XYZ file of C-alpha atoms in Angstrom:
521
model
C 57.903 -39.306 -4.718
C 60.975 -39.024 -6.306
C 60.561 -35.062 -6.834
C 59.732 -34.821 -2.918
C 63.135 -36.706 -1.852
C 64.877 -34.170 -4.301
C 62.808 -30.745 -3.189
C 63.750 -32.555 0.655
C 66.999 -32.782 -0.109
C 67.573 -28.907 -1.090
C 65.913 -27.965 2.320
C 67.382 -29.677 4.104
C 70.335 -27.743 3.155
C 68.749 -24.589 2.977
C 65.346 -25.031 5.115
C 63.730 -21.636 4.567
C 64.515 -21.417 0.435
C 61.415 -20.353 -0.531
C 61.140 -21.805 -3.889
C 61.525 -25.204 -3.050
C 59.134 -24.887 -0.179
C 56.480 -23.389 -2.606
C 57.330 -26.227 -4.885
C 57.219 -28.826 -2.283
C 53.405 -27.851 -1.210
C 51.949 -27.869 -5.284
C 53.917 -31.516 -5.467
C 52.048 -32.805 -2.582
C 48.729 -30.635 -3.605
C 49.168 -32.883 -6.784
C 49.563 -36.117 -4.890
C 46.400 -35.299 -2.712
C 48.853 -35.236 0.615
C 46.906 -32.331 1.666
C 48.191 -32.264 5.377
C 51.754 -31.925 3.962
C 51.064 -29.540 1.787
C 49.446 -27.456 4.372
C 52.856 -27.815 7.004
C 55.252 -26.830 3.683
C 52.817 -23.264 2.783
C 52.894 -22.797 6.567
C 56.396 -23.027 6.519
C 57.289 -20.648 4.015
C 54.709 -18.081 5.318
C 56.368 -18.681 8.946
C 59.510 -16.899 6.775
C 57.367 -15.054 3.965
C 54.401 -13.709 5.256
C 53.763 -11.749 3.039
C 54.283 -14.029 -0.243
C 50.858 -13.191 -2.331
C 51.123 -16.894 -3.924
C 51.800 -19.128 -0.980
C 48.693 -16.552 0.410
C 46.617 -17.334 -2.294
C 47.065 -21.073 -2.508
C 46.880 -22.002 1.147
C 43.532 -20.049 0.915
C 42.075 -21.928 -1.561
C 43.305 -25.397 0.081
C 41.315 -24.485 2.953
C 38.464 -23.580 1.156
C 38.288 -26.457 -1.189
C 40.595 -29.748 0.747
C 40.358 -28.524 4.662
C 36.955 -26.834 5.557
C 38.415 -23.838 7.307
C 36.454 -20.813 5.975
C 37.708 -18.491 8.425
C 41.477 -19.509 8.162
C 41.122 -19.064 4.151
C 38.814 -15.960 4.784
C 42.159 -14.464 6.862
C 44.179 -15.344 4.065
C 42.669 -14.554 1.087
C 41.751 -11.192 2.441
C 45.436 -10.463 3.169
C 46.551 -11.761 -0.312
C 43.531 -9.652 -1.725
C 45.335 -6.774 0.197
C 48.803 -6.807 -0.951
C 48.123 -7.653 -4.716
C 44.268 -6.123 -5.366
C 44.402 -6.350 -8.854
C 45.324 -9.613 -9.608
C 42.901 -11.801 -11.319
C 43.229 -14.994 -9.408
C 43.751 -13.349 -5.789
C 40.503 -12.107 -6.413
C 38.848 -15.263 -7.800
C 40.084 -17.194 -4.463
C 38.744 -13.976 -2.498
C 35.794 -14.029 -3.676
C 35.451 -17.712 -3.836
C 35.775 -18.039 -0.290
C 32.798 -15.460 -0.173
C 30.766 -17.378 -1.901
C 31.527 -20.353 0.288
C 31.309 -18.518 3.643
C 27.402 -17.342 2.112
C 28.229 -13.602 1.365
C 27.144 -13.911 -2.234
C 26.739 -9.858 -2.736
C 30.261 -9.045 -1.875
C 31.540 -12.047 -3.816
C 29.692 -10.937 -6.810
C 31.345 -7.835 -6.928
C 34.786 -9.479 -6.675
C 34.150 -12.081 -8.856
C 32.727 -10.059 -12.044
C 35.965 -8.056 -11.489
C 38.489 -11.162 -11.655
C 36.235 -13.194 -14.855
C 36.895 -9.770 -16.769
C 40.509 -10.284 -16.591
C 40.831 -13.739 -16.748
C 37.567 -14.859 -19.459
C 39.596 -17.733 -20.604
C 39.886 -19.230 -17.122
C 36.865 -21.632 -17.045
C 37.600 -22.041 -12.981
C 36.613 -18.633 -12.915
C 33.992 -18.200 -14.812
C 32.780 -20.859 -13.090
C 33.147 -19.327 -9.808
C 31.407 -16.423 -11.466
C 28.553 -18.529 -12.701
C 27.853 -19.625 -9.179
C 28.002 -16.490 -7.432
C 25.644 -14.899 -10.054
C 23.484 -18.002 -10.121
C 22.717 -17.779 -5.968
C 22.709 -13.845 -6.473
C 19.761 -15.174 -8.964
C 21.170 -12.784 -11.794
C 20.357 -15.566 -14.155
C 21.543 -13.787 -17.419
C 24.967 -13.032 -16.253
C 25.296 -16.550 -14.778
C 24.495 -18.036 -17.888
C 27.361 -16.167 -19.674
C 29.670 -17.404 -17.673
C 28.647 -20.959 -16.994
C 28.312 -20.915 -21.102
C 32.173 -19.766 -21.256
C 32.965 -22.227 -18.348
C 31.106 -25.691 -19.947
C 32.911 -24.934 -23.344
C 36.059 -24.775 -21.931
C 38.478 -27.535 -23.666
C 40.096 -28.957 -20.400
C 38.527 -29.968 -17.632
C 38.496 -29.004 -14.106
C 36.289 -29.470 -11.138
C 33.616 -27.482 -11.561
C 32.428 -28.362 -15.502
C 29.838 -30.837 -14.889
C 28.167 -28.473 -12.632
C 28.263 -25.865 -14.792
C 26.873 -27.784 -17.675
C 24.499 -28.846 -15.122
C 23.467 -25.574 -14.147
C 23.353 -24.059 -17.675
C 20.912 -26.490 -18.935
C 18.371 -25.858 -16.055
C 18.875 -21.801 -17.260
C 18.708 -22.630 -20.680
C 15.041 -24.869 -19.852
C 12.107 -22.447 -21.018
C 14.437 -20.257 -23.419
C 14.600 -20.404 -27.266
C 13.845 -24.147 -28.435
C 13.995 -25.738 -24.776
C 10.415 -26.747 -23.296
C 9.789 -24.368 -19.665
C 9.846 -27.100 -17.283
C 6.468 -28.143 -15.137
C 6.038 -27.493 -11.902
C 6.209 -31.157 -11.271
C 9.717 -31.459 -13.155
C 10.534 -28.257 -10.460
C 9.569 -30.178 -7.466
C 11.061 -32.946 -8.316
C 14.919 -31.047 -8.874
C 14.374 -29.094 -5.459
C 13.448 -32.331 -3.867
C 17.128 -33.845 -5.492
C 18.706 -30.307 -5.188
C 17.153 -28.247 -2.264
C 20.338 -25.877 -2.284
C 19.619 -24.421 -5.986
C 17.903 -20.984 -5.962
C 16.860 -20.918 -9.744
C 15.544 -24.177 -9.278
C 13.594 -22.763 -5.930
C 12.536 -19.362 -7.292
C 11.282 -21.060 -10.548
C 8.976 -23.078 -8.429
C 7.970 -20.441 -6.578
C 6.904 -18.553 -9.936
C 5.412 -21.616 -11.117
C 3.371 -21.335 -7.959
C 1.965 -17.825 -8.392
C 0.996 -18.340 -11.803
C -1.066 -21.372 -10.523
C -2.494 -18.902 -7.845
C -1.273 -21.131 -5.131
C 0.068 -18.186 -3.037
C 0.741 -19.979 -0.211
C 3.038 -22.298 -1.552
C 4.939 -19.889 -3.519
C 5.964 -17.833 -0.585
C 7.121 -21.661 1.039
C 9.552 -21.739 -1.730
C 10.460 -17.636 -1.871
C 11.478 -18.211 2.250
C 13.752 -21.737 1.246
C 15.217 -19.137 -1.293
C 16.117 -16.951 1.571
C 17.483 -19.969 3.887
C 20.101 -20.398 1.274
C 20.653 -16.634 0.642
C 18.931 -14.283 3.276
C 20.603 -11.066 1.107
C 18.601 -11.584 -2.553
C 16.309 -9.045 -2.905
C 14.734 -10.545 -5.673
C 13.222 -13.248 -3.699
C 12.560 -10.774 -0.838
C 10.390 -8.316 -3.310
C 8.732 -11.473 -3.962
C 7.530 -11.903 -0.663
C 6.245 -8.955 -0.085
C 4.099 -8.962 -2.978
C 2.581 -11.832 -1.944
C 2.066 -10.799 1.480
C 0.618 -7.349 0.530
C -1.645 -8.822 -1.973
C -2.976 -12.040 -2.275
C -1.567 -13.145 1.641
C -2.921 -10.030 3.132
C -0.678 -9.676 5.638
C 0.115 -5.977 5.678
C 3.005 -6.835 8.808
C 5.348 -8.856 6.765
C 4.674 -7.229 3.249
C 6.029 -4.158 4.973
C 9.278 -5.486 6.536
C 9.519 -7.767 3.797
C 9.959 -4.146 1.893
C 12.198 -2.303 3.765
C 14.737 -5.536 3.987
C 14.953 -6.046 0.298
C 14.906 -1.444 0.033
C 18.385 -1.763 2.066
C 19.739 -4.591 -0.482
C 19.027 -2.716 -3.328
C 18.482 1.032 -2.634
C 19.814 2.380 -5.696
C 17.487 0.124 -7.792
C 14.231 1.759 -9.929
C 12.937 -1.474 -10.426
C 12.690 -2.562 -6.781
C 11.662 0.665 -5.798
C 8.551 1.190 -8.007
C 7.687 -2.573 -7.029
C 8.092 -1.855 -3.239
C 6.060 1.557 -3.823
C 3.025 -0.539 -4.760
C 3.542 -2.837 -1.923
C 3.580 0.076 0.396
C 0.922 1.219 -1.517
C -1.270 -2.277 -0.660
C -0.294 -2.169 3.096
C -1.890 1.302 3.364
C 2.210 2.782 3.835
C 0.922 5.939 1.588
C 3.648 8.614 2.814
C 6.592 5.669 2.303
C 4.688 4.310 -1.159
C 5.188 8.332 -2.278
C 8.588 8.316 -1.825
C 9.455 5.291 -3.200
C 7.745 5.662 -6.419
C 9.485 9.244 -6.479
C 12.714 7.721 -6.786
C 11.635 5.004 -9.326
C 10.204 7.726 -11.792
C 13.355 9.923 -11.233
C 15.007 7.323 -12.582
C 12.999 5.940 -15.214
C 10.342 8.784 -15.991
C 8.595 7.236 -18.988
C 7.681 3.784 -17.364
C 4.053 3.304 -17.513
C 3.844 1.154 -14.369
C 5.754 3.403 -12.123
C 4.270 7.168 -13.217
C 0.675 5.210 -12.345
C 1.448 3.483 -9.401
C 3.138 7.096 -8.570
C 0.042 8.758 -9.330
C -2.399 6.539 -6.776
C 0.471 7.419 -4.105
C 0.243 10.753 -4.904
C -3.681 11.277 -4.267
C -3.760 8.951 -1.388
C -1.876 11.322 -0.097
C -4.477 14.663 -1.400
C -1.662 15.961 -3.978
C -4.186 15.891 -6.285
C -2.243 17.827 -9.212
C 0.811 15.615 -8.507
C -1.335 12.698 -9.112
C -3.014 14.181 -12.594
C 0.311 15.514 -14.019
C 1.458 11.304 -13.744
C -1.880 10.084 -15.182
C -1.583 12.232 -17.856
C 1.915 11.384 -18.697
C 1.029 7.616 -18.651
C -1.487 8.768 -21.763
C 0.607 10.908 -23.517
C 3.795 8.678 -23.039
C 1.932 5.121 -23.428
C -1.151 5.337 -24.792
C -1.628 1.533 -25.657
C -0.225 0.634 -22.426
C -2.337 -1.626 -19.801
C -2.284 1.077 -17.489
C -3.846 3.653 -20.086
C -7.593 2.668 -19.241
C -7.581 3.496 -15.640
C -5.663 6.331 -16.101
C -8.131 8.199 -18.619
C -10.997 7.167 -15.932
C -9.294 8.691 -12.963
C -8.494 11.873 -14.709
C -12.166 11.748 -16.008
C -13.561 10.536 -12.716
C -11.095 13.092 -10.689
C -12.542 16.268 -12.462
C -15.441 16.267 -11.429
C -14.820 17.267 -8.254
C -14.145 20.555 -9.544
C -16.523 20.784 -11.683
C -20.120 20.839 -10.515
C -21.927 21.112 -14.243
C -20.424 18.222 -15.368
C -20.687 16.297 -12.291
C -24.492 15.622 -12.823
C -24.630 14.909 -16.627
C -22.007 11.823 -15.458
C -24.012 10.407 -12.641
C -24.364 7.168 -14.563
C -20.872 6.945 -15.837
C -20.220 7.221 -11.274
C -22.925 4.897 -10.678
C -21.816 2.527 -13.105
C -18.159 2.687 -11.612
C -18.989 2.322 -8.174
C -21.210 -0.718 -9.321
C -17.832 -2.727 -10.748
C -15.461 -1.552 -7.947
C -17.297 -0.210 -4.947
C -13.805 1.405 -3.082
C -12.699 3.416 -6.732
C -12.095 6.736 -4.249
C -12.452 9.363 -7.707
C -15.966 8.009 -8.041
C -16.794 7.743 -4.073
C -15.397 11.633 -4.165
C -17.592 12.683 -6.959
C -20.856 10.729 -5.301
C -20.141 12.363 -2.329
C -20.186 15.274 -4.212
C -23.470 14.646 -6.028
C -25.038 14.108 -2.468
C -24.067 17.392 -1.088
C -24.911 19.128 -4.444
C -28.311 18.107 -3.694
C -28.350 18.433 -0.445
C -27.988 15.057 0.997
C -25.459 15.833 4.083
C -25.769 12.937 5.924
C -24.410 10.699 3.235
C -22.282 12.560 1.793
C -20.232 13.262 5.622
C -20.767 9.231 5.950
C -18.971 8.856 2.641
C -16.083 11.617 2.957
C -15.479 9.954 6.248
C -15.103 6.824 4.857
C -12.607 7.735 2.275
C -11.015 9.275 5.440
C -10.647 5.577 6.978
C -8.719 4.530 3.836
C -7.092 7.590 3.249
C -6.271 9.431 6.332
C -4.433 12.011 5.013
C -6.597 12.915 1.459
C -7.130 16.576 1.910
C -9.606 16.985 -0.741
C -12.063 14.497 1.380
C -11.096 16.308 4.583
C -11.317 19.747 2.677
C -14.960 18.712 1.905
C -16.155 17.559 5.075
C -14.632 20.884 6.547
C -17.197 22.492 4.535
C -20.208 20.256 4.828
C -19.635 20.375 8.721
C -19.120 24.187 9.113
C -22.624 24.547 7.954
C -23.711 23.196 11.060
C -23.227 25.749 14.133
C -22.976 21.867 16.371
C -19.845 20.476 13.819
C -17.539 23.762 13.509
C -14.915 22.586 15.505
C -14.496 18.912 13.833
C -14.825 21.321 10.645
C -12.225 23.216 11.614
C -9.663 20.639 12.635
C -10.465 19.222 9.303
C -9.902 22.733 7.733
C -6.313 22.755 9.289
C -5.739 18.868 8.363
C -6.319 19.802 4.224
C -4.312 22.816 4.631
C -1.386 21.375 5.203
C -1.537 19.227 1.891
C -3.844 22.384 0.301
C -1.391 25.484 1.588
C -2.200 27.226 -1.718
C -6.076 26.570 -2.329
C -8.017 29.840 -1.566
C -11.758 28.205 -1.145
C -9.927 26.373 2.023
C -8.135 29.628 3.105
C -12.063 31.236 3.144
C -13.457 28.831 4.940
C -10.742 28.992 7.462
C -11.144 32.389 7.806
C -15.080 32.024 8.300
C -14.232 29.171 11.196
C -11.664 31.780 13.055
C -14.153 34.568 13.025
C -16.917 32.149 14.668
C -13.985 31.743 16.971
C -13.481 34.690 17.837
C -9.442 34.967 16.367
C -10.086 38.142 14.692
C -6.828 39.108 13.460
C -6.399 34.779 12.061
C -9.414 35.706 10.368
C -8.631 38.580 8.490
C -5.103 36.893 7.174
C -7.226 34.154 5.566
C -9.491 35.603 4.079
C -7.250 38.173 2.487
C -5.216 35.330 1.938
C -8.094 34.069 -0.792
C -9.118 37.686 -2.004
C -5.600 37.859 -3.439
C -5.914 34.252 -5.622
C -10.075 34.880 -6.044
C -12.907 37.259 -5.637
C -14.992 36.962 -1.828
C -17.821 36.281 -2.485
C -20.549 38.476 -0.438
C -20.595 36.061 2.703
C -16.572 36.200 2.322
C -16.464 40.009 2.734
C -19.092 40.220 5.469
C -17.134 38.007 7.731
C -13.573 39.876 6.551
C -15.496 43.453 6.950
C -17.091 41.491 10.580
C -13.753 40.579 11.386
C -11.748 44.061 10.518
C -14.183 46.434 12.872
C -13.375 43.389 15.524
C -9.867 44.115 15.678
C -10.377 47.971 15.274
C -9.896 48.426 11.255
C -12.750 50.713 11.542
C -11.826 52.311 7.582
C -11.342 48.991 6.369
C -14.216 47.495 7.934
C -16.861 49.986 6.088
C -15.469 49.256 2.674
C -15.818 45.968 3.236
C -19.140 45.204 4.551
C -20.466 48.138 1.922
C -19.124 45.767 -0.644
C -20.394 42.592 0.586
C -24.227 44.528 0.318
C -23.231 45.375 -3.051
C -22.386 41.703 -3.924
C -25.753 41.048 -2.416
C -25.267 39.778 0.751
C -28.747 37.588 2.066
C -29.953 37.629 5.569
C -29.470 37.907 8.185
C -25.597 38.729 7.465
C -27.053 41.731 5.519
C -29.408 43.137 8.724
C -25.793 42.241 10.664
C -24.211 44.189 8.281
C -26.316 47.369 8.212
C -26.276 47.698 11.678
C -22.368 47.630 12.534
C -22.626 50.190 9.567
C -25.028 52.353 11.304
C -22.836 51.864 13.990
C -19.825 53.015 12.776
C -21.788 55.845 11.077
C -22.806 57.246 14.286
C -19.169 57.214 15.818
């Protein structure tokens, strides 16, 4: 009281002497007259507006005393804007952040201001906080740790010593805590995150799915920006939830929180991956292994994108990587079985001597596409159509854009003169995942000369002749499709070379005869 009458008794001399103003509001701050402190930091600004530490504290009393987030928001923002770097404009910036629920750009702010000022427990407290919601549990256990040791007190300490002991529960010599204990804290404290995602993990390792998403979406209530609990969700919902819907916007929400993060991008690959996403999955799990190219998890999950989608080398470069690079790794198993499994669709000899390896596959996981492919390919090796189109086409349901099914059905389909044009829509499906692969360029070439497209035809199939050898039926239908369009020359050497190569009938009667007829003109 008796410093008030004196600080009164300068302004009323001089009412606009900023000092004593300034003074006046921290003596009635100190005496808990937080309405007078208020009118004297008003006062000064009213002559000062742009005085950083009247700025600064009137911010914080309206954060902390008055519950006026937007007033301190206006405030701080300004203070933060005339003096950037100082370490307690940003503290009460970011503060107010944290209090008006925008814990991402707080973090920022916050981490910035603690590195400056790592003796200031209030800060480090702050910091603590704004990690802890964030759920960055390492780096809010730093700074709660620097915070609870602090020799004086201020507000925040018991919290933090609070707080630090729940992050501390299940590290080093402190027992995890049960999922009863858990219940129990988010019961007493239903605004703590750790305390919420903990239960929710504590959930999922219990396999009750259901109730770990329950406390994933509280998580979000209390901060709809952290990814972490958003990646969550849509693992659940891709997997054990099933519900493709959510897993998938669950995805691209916590994608646009963190899009510069490998870790959330190789787990959102898979979960695009599970809700049948395959194009989206690819190009997620590019990114990841860009930036972390030796991770076991990532080149595999990679890999399965990469032959849902028919880019079959893609996928084998990956497995093989995930051998070389990790051979003990849990992943290492399945990928020495795809690559086993996956080449023996190119490899007919082999493909019979490993019948029973398929068989026995297909037996312990029925929808393992490498060993559908390859008995699929044992059926039309001995000449079982019908169940090998009924199994390419059900890869096709899965996988509607695996060229090496649709490249296979192309062929089984051409061979009947009733199926050419589904096989040639298929044809023109593979080739845009196949552009290079000459078998597919032949039998396109073969489907445009039954169509008539002469000049198409002769393209493809020289196309192939220039990565492989026609065989006999090859060259008839080039040398067929040549006198068509007039390459009389061209046409003769042709179809003379596909007799050689032992053309059968009846393309070989066809074949003498346009000769004879292009003898006689």
């Amino acid at each position: 009281p008796q410093a008030v009458s004196q600080l009164q008794g300068l302004l009323s001399k001089n009412p606009n002497n900023t000092p004593s103003l300034m003074t006046l509001a921290l003596v009635y701050e100190r005496m808990k007259d937080f309405p007078k402190a208020l009118d004297a930091y008003e006062k000064l600004l009213a002559t000062q507006p742009n005085f950083v530490p009247a700025l600064n504290n009137l911010a914080y009393l309206y954060t902390e005393r008055l519950n006026n987030l937007d007033k301190a928001y206006d405030l701080a923002r300004k203070a933060r804007e005339l003096l950037g770097q100082d370490a307690a404009v940003g503290d009460t910036f970011g503060w107010v952040l944290y209090k008006r629920g925008d814990y991402q750009q707080a973090l920022t702010i916050l981490q910035e201001s603690a590195g400056k000022a790592t003796d200031n427990p209030e800060v480090q407290f702050h910091l603590g906080m704004t990690a802890y919601m964030m759920g960055q549990t390492d780096l809010a256990r730093l700074a709660f740790r620097k915070a609870a040791s602090a020799a004086k007190d201020f507000p925040g300490k018991d919290e933090s010593k609070r707080r630090l002991a729940l992050l501390e529960s299940g590290t080093g010599a402190s027992p995890a805590l049960s999922i009863s204990q858990l219940e129990a804290m988010t019961k007493e404290q239903p605004n703590d995150v750790v305390s919420q995602m903990r239960l929710g993990d504590a959930y999922e390792k219990q396999g009750a799915s259901d109730k770990a998403a329950a406390a994933y979406e509280q998580v979000l209530k209390l901060n709809p920006k952290l990814a972490v609990a958003i990646t969550k969700l849509a693992q659940l919902n891709a997997g054990p939830l099933q519900n493709k819907e959510k897993a998938l916007g669950y995805a691209k929400k916590a994608r646009e929180l963190a899009p510069a993060d490998p870790q959330v991008a190789g787990i959102l690959g898979k979960v695009a991956y599970q809700s049948g996403n395959f194009t989206w999955s690819y190009s997620l799990l590019q990114d990841a292994a860009r930036q972390r190219e030796n991770d076991p998890t990532i080149l595999h999950d990679l890999a399965w994108a990469a032959y849902s989608l028919g880019k079959v080398n893609e996928a084998l470069d990956a497995m093989q990587k995930v051998l070389t690079n990790n051979p003990d790794s849990s992943q290492a198993a399945d990928a020495k079985k795809f690559l086993a499994l996956t080449a023996l669709d190119e490899n007919p000899k082999e493909l019979v001597a490993a019948e029973i390896d398929v068989q026995k596959e297909l037996k312990s996981n029925s929808e393992y596409v490498p060993a559908l492919m390859a008995e699929a390919a044992l059926d039309a090796h001995r000449g079982q159509i019908k169940p090998a189109t009924e199994m390419y086409n059900d890869i096709l349901r899965r996988l509607p854009d695996f060229a090496p099914a649709q490249k296979r059905l192309a062929t089984l389909y051409a061979q009947d003169p009733s199926t050419v044009a589904p096989a040639y829509d298929f044809a023109l499906k593979a080739r845009k995942t196949l552009p290079d692969d000459p078998e597919l360029s032949e039998l396109l070439g073969r489907l445009s000369y039954e169509k008539k497209e002469y000049p198409r035809a002769i393209q493809l199939l020289q196309e192939s002749a220039r990565k492989r050898p026609l065989d006999a039926n090859a060259l008839f239908y080039l040398g067929m499709s040549e006198l068509q369009a007039s390459q009389k020359v061209e046409a003769r050497g042709v179809l003379n070379r596909a007799l050689v190569a032992g053309l059968q009938e009846p393309l070989a009667t066809e074949a003498k005869r346009a000769l004879a007829d292009l003898q006689r003109e």
